[in-house]
Each structure stands twice: as structure tokens, then as C-alpha cells.
CSV table of C-alpha atoms and ligand atoms in Angstrom, one decimal:
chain,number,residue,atom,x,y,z
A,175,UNK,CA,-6.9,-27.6,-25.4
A,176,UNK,CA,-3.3,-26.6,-24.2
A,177,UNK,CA,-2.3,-26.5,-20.9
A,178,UNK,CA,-2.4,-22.7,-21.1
A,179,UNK,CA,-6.4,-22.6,-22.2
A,180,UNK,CA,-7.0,-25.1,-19.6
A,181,UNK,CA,-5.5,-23.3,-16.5
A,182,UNK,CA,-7.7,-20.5,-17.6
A,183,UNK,CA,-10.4,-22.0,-17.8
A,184,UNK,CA,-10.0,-23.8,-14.4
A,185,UNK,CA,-9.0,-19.7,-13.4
A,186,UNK,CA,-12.5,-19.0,-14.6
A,187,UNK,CA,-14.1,-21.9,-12.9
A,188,UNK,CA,-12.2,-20.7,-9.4
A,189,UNK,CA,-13.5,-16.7,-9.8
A,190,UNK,CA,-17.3,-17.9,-10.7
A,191,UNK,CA,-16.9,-19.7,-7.2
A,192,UNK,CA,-15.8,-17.1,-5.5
A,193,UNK,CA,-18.4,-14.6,-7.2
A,194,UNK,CA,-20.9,-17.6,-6.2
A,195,UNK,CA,-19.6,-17.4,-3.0
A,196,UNK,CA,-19.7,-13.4,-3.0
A,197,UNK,CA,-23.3,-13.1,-3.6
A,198,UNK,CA,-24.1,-15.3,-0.5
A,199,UNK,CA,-22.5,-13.4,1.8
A,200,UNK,CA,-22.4,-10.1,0.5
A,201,UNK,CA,-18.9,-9.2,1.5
A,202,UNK,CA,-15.6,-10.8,0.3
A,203,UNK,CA,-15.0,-14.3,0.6
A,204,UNK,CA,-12.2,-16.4,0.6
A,205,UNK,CA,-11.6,-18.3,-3.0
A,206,UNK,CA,-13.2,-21.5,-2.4
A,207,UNK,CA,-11.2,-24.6,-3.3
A,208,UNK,CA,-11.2,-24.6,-7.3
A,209,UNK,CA,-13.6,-27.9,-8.2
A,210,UNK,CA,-11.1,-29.7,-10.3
A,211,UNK,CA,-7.8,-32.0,-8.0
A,212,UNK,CA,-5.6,-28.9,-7.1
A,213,UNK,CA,-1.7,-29.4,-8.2
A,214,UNK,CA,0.3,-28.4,-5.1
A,215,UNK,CA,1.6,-25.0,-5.4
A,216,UNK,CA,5.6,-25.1,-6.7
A,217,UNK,CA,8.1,-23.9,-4.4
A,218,UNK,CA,9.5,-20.3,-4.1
A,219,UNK,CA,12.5,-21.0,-5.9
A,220,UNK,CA,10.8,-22.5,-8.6
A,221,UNK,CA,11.1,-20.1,-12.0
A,222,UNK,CA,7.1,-20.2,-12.2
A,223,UNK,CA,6.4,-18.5,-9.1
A,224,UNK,CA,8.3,-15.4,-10.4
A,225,UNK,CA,6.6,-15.7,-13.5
A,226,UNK,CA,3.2,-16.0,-12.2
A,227,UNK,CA,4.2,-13.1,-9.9
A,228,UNK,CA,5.7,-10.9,-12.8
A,229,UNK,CA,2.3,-11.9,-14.7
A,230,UNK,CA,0.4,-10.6,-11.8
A,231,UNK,CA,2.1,-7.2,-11.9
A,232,UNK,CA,1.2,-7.2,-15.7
A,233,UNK,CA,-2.2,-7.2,-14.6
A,234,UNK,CA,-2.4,-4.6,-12.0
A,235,UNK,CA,0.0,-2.3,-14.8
A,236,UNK,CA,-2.8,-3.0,-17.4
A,237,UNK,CA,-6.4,-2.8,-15.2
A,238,UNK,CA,-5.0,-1.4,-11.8
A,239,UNK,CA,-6.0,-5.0,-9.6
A,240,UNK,CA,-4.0,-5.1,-6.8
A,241,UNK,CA,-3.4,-8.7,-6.4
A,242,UNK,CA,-3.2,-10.2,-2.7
A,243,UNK,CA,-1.3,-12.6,-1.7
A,244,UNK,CA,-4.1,-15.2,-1.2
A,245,UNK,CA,-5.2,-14.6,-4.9
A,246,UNK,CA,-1.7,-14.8,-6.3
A,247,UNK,CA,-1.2,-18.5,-4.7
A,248,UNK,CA,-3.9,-19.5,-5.9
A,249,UNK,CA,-2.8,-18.3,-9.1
A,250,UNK,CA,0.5,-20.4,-8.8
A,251,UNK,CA,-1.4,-23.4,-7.8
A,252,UNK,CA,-3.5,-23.2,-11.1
A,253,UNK,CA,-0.4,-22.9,-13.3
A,254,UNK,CA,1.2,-26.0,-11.1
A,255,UNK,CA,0.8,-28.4,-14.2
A,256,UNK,CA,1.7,-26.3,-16.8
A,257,UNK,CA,5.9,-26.3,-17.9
A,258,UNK,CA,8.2,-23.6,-16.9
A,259,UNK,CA,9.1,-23.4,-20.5
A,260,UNK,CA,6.0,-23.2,-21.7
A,261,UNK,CA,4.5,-20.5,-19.0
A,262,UNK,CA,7.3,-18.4,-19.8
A,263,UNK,CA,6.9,-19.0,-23.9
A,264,UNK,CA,2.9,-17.5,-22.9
A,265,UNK,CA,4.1,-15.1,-20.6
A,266,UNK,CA,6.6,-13.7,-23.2
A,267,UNK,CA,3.9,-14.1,-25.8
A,268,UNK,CA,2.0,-11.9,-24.2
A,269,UNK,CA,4.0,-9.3,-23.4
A,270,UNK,CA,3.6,-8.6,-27.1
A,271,UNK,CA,0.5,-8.3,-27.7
A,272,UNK,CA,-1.7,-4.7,-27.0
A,273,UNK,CA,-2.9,-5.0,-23.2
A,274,UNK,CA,-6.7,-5.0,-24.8
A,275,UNK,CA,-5.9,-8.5,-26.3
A,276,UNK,CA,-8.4,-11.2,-25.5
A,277,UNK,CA,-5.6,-13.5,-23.8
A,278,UNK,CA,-5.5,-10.3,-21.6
A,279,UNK,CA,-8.7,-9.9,-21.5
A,280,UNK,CA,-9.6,-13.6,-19.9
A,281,UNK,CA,-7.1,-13.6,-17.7
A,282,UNK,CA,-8.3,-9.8,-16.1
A,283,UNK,CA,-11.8,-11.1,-16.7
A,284,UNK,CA,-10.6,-14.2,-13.9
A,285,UNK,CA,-9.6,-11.5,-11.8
A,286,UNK,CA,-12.4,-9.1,-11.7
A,287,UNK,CA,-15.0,-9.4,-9.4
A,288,UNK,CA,-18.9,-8.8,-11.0
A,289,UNK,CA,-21.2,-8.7,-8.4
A,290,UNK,CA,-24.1,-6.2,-8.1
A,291,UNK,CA,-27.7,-5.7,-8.0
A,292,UNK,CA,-30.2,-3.4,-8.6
A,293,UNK,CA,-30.9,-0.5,-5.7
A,294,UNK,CA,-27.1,-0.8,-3.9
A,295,UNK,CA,-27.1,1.4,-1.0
A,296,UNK,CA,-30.9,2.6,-0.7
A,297,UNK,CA,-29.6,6.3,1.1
A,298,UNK,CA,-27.5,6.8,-1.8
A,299,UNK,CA,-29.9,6.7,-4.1
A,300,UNK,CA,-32.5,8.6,-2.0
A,301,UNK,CA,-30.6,11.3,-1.7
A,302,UNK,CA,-30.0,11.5,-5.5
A,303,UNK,CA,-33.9,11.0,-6.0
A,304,UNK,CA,-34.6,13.5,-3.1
A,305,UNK,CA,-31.9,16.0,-3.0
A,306,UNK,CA,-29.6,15.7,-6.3
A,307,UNK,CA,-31.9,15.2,-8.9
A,308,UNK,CA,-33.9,17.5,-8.4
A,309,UNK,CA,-31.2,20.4,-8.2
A,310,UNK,CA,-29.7,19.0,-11.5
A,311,UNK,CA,-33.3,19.5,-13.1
A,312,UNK,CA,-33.5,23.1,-12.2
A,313,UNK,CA,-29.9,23.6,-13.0
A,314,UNK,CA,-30.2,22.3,-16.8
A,315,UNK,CA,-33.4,24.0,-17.1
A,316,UNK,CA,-31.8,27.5,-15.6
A,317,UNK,CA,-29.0,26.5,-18.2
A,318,UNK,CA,-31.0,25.7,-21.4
A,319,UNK,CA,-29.6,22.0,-21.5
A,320,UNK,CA,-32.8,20.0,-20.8
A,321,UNK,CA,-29.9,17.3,-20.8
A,322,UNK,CA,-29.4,15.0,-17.8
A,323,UNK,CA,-26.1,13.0,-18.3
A,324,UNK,CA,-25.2,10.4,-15.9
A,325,UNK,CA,-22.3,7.3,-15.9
A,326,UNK,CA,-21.7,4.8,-14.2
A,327,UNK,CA,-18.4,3.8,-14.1
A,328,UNK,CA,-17.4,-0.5,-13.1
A,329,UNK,CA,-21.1,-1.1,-13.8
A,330,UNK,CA,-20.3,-5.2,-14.3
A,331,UNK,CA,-23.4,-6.4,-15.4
A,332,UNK,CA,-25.9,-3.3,-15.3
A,333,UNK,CA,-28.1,-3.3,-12.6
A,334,UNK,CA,-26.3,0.1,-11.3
A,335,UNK,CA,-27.1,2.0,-14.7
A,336,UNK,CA,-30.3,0.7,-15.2
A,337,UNK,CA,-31.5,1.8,-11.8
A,338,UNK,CA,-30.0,5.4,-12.0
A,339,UNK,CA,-31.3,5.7,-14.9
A,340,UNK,CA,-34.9,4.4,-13.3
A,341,UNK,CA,-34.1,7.2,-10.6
A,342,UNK,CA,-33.7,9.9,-13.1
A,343,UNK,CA,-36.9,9.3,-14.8
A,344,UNK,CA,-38.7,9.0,-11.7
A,345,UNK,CA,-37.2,12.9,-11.1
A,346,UNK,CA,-38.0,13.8,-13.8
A,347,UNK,CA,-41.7,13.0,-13.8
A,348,UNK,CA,-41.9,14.9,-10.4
A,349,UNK,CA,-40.7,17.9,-11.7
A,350,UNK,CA,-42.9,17.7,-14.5
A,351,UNK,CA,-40.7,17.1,-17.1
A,352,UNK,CA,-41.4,13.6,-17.9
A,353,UNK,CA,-45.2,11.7,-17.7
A,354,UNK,CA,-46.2,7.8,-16.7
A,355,UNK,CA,-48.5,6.2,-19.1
A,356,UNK,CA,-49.6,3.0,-17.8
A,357,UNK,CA,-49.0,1.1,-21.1
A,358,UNK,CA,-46.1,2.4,-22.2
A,359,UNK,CA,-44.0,4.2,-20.0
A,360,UNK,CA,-42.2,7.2,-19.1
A,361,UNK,CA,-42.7,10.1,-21.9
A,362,UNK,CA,-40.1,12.8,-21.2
A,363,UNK,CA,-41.3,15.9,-22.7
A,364,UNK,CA,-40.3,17.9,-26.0
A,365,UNK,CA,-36.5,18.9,-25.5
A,366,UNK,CA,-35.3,16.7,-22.5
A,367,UNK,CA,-33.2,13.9,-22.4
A,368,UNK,CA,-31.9,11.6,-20.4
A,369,UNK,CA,-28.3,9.6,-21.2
A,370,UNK,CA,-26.5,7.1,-19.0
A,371,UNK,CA,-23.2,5.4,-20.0
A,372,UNK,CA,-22.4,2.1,-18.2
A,373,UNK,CA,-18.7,0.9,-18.5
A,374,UNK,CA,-16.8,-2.0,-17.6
A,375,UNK,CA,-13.5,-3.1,-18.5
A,376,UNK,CA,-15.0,-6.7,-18.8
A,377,UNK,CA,-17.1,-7.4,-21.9
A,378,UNK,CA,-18.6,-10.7,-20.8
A,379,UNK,CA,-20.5,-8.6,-17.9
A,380,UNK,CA,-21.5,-6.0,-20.8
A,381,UNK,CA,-22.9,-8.4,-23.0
A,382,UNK,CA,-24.8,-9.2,-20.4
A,383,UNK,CA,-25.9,-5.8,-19.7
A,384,UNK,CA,-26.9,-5.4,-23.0
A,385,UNK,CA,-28.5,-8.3,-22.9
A,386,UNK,CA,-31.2,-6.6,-20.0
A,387,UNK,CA,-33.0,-9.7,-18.5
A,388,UNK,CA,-31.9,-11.1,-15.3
A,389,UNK,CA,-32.9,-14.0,-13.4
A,390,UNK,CA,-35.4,-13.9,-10.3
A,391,UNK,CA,-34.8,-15.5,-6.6
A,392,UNK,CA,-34.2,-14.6,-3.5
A,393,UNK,CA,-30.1,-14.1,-4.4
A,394,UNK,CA,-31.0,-12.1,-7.6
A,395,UNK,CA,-30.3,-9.1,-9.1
A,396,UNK,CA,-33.9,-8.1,-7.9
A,397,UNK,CA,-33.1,-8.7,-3.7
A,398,UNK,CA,-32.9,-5.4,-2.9
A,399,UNK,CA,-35.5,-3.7,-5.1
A,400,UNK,CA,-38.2,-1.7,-3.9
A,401,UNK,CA,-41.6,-3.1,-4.6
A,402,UNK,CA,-42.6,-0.3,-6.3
A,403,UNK,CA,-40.0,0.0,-8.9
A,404,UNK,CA,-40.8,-3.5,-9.9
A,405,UNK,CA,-42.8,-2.1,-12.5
A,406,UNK,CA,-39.6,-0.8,-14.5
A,407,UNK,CA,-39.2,-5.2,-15.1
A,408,UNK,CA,-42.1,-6.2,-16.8
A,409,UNK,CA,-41.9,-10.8,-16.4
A,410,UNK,CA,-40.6,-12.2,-19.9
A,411,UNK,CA,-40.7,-15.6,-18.7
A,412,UNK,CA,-42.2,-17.6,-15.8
A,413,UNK,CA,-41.6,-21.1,-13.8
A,414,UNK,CA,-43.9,-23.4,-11.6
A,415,UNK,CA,-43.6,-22.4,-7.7
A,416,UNK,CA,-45.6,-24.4,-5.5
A,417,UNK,CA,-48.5,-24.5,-7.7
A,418,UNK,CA,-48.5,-21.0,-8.9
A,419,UNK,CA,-46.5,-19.5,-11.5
A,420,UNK,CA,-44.1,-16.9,-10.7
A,421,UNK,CA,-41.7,-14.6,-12.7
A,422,UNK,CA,-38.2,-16.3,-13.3
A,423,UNK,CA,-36.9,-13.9,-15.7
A,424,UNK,CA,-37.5,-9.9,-15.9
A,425,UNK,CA,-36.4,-7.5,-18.6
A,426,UNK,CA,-35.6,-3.8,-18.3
A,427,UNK,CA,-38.5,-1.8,-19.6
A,428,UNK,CA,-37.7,-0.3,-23.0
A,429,UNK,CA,-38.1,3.1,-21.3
A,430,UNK,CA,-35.7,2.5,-19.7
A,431,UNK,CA,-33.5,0.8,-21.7
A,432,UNK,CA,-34.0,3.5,-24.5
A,433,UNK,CA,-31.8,5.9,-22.3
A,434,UNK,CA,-29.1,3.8,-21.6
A,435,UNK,CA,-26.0,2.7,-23.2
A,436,UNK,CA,-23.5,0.6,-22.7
A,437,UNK,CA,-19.1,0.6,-23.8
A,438,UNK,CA,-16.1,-1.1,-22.5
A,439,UNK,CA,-13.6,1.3,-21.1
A,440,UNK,CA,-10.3,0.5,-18.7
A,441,UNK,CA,-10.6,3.0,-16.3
A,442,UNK,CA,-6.8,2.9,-15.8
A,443,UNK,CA,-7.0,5.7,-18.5
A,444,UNK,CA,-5.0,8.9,-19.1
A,445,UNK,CA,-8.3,10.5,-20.3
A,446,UNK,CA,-12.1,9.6,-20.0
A,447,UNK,CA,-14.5,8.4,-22.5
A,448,UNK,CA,-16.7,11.7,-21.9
A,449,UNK,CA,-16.9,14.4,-20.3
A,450,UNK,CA,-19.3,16.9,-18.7
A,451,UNK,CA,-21.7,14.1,-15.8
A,452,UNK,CA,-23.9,15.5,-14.2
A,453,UNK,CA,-23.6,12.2,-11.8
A,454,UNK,CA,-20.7,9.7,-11.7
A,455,UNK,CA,-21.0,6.4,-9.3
A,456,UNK,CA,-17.9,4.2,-9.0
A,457,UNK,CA,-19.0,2.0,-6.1
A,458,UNK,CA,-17.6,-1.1,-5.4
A,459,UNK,CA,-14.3,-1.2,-7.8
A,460,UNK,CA,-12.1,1.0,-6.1
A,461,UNK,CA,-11.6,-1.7,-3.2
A,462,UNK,CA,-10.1,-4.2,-6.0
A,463,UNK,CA,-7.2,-1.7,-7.3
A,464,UNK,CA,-3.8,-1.0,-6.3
A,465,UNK,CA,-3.7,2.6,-4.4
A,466,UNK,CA,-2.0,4.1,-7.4
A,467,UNK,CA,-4.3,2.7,-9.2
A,468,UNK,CA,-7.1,3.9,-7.5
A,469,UNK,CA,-6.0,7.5,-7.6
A,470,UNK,CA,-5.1,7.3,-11.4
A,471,UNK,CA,-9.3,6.3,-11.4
A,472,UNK,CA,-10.0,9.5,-9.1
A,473,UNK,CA,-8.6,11.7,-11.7
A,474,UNK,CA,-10.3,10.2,-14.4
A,475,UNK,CA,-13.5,10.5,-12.4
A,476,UNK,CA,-13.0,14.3,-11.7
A,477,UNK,CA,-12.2,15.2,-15.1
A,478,UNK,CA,-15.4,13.8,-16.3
A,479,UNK,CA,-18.0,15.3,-14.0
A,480,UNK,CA,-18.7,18.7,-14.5
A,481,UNK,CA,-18.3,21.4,-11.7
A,482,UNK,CA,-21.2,21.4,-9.4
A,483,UNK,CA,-21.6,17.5,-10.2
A,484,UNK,CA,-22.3,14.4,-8.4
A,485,UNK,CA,-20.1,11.7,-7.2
A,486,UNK,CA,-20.8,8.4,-6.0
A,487,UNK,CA,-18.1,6.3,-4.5
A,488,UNK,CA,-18.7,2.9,-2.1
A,489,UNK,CA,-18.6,2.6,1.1
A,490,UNK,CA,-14.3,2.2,1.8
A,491,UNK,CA,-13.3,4.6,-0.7
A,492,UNK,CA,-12.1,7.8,0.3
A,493,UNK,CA,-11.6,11.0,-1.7
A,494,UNK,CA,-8.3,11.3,-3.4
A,495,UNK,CA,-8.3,15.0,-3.8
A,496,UNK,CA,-11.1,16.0,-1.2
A,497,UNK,CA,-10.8,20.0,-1.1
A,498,UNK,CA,-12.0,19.7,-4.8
A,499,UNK,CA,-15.4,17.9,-3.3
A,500,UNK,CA,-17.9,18.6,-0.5
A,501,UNK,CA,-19.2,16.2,1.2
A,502,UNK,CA,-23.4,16.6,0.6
A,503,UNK,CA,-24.9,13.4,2.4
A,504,UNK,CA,-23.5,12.6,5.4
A,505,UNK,CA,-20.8,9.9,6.0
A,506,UNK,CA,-22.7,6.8,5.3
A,507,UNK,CA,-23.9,7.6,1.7
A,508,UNK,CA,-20.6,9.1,0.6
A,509,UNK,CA,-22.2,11.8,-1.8
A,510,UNK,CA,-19.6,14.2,-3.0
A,511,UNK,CA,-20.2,17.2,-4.8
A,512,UNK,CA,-17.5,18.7,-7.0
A,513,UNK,CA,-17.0,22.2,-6.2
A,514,UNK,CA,-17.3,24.9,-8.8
A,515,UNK,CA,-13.5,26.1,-7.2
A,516,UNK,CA,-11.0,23.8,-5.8
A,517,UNK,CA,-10.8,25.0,-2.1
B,93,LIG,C1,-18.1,-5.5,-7.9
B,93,LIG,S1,-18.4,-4.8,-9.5
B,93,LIG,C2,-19.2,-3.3,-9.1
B,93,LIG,C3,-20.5,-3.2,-9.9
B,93,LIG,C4,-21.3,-1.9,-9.5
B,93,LIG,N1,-20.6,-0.7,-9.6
B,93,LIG,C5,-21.8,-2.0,-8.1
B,93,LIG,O1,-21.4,-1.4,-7.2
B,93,LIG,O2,-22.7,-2.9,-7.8
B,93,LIG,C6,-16.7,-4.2,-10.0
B,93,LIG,C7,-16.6,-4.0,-11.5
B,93,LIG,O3,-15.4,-3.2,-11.7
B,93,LIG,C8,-14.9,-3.7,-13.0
B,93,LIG,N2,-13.5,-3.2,-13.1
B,93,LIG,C9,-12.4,-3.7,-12.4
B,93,LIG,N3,-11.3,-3.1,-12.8
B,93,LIG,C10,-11.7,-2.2,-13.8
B,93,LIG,C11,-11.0,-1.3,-14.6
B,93,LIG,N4,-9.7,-1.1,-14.5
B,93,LIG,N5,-11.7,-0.6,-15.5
B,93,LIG,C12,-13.0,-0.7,-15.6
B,93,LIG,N6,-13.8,-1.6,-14.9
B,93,LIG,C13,-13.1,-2.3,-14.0
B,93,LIG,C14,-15.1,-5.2,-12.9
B,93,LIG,O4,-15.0,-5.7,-14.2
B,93,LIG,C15,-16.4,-5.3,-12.3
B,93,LIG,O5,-17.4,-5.5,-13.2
């Protein structure tokens, strides 16, 4: 292995700490000390701090992460033992190869952050089961569409798509478009559909959502899951728990599943991959990009949803272009709805 696979490798080793460490807490961590003897950090006037500095701007060009300063040391410190010449041999390497190269891609895939779970931010979700949902039904049935299209947009490792989509068939049942047989699922009647698009620029996290099972616990994917929905993740294996055995790996229901797809897709795009939502969430990407970044996302995200959609942003973002949205849930669930008009 050259010193160049190795440092990102180590890279890797440093971001599945910090994710580690994410999922504790719930809230961004510092980066935890990377396991392997760190190399002190070179000095400023040393030629590889530029170059690990230039390589960080690469980055943010190609996937929009704004790199702080914390991150970018750290960054230095992993390339301590690896030559000048050789980092800037890499570097230049790179430079010539198509931003969607995999060298590119494992050294964005250090930087991204992947954690989610299923059910993030209950009132948003309640007020697209509640309120949403059931105003998009009538509208595609007024319409003739009988089509409910929905992505979600940074969905890492796919617990945000899989529950919209869970949330959408729900709706659809109570409006009578859809019925729950207890062997085998939601049936949605003759002419409906349902399609959900997950996307992530990272395709480790979409194999994974592919992939469908996840892994029970107290920190998993399932902590914040109604009871009631655990249905929708029928046990596929099981493990020894103080005498009993309990469920230590779930899959997504093929109901479910059957709806949902998943593609990568930067979303520091001039264009997006679809177009026409009837619901886009972006939660929980936004904070990790570079303002001009972010805003380049915003206009991807607008051209997408239809007029008279849905859109789903976290908690810290704010609207980029907010007379083309009013605001439908309050100022804690951060439901926007895109106006048929620009104001
Ligand atoms: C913290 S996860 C958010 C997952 C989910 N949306 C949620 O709220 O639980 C952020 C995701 O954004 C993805 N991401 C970051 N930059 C991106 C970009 N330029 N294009 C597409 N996805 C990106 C990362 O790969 C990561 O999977």
C-alpha cells in the first residue's frame, strides 16, 4: 500500500470515529483522535499545507463541503508522513481525472458525514402524514395522476426514504387508495403509484441502502421509530438477550421497498435528476456545504418540485429564495410549500 492509500485509509478510519462519535451524541462532535500514532502536523510554510489546503478547495468545488479549519488540520496531520513530492505528484494526478473518479470519491466519502435514522424529526413527518399527504392525494386524484412522487435528496444510508415512503402508504390507505393485508402488505389500488428517489453523492452509504437491513440497539437506525411502524421491518435475524431472543437485524418490508429506488447524484448540479416532486426533504446536508454551495442545492431543489409542492429542509437551514415558498408548519418543522407564483 502507498503512502497515499494509506493516509486514506487512516482518513476513513478518522470520519468512522467521528460518525461513531456523531451517533452518540446526536449533534456534531469534535474528530476524535485518529487510532493510529498521529504525525505532528507540518508547519505553515511547509509546501504540503498549501497543497492539502488547495486539495480541500477541490473538494468543496466538486461536492460543495465547506471545510473548517478543525477538519482541514486534521487533514494535514494525516498527510504528515507522506513526501511533498509525492502529495503534489497525487494532487496533480488528480486534477486530471473527472471529479466522479473513485480517488475523488474516497477522499469526499472521508468527508461526508452519514448519519440518520428512521422517523428524524417526528412533527415533520406528522404534518406530511396529517396535513401534506393528504392534500397531495386529492390533488393528483383532482388531476388524473394517481402518481405520488417524492425524493429525498442526501438520503446517506436510507432510513429517510424508506420512512417517507412508509408515510405515504400509510396516506394512502386512509384515503382509501391503498389496503393492509396482514400477510402481505400494503396493496395500492388499480392506477396509483407511489415512487421515491433516494440520492447520495456517496455510494458506499447507497449500497447500503440498497442493501435494506439495518442493525438493532438502542443507537440504531430503529431509536426513534414509532412502535407501531415497526411492522414495516419484519426480524431477518435474531441474537441471545438475557435469555430471550430478540431481533438484531430488520429488513424493509418488500412493500415498501417495491416503491423505492435508489441513484447517486452530486447535488452540486446545474440541473436535477427529475423533476416534478410532489415532496422534496434535504435535511441534514445543507449544514456541511459552503454557502454558495448551499444555495447552488436550493436551486436544484426548487427546480425539481413542482408548484404547490413540498419541501423539507433541517432544522439550521434557511430558505434561499423564500418569497417563492410559504411557510406551512410552523417554525420548528420547517415545512415549505412552493408557491404556484413567486411573490
Ligand atoms: C447527515 S446525512 C443526512 C441523511 C438524511 N438526510 C437525514 O437527515 O437523516 C448527509 C448526507 O449528505 C450527503 N451529501 C453531502 N454532500 C453531498 C452532495 N454534494 N451531493 C449529494 N449528497 C451529499 C452525504 O454523503 C451524507 O450521506
Amino acid at each position: 500500500m502507498n503512502s497515499i492509500e494509506k493516509t486514506l485509509k487512516e482518513l476513513s478510519q478518522v470520519m468512522a470515529a467521528h460518525r461513531r462519535a456523531l451517533a452518540m451524541d446526536g449533534a456534531p462532535a469534535p474528530i476524535p483522535a485518529p487510532v493510529f500514532e498521529p504525525a505532528p502536523a507540518f508547519a505553515l510554510d511547509d509546501p504540503r499545507a498549501a497543497a492539502v489546503h488547495g486539495l480541500m478547495h477541490d473538494v468543496q468545488r466538486i461536492a460543495g463541503i465547506q471545510v473548517s479549519d478543525v477538519l482541514e488540520q486534521k487533514i494535514v496531520r494525516l498527510f504528515a508522513e507522506t513526501g511533498a513530492d509525492e502529495l503534489d505528484s497525487w494532487i496533480r494526478h488528480l486534477r486530471l481525472v473527472p471529479d466522479d473518479h473513485p480517488q475523488w470519491q474516497a477522499l469526499v466519502e472521508s468527508l461526508t458525514v452519514h448519519e440518520t435514522y428512521f422517523h428524524r424529526d417526528r412533527p415533520q413527518l406528522d404534518y406530511l402524514a396529517n396535513t401534506a399527504l393528504p392534500a397531495i392525494i386529492e390533488h393528483v386524484r383532482r388531476t388524473g395522476r394517481r402518481s405520488i412522487r417524492i425524493w429525498s435528496a442526501g438520503c446517506a444510508t436510507g432510513e429517510e426514504a424508506f420512512s417517507l415512503a412508509i408515510i405515504a402508504l400509510d396516506a394512502m390507505v386512509r384515503a382509501g387508495c391503498a389496503d393492509e393485508l396482514t400477510n402481505s402488505g400494503i396493496h395500492l389500488r388499480r392506477g396509483w403509484s407511489i415512487d421515491v428517489l433516494g440520492t447520495d453523492i456517496s455510494e458506499t452509504a447507497l449500497r447500503r441502502a440498497k442493501h435494506a437491513e439495518y442493525s438493532t440497539g438502542s443507537l440504531s437506525s430503529f431509536r426513534d421509530l414509532p412502535q407501531d411502524l415497526i411492522r414495516f421491518f419484519p426480524a431477518v435475524e435474531f441474537a441471545r438477550s438475557g435469555g430471550t431472543l430478540e431481533p438484531s437485524l430488520r429488513r424493509v418490508r418488500d412493500d415498501v421497498r417495491r416503491i423505492v429506488r435508489f441513484r447517486p447524484f452530486n447535488l452540486i448540479a446545474s440541473e436535477p435528476p427529475e423533476f416534478g416532486f410532489d415532496i422534496i426533504a434535504c435535511r441534514n446536508v445543507m449544514i456541511y456545504l459552503a454557502p454558495s454551495a448551499a444555495r447552488t442545492v436550493q436551486q436544484v431543489l426548487h427546480d425539481a418540485l413542482r408548484p404547490g409542492g413540498y419541501l423539507l429542509l433541517g432544522p439550521t437551514d434557511s430558505l434561499a429564495r423564500p418569497s417563492h415558498y410559504e411557510m406551512v408548519a410552523g417554525t420548528s418543522t420547517l415545512v415549505h410549500r412552493r408557491r404556484e407564483m413567486p411573490e
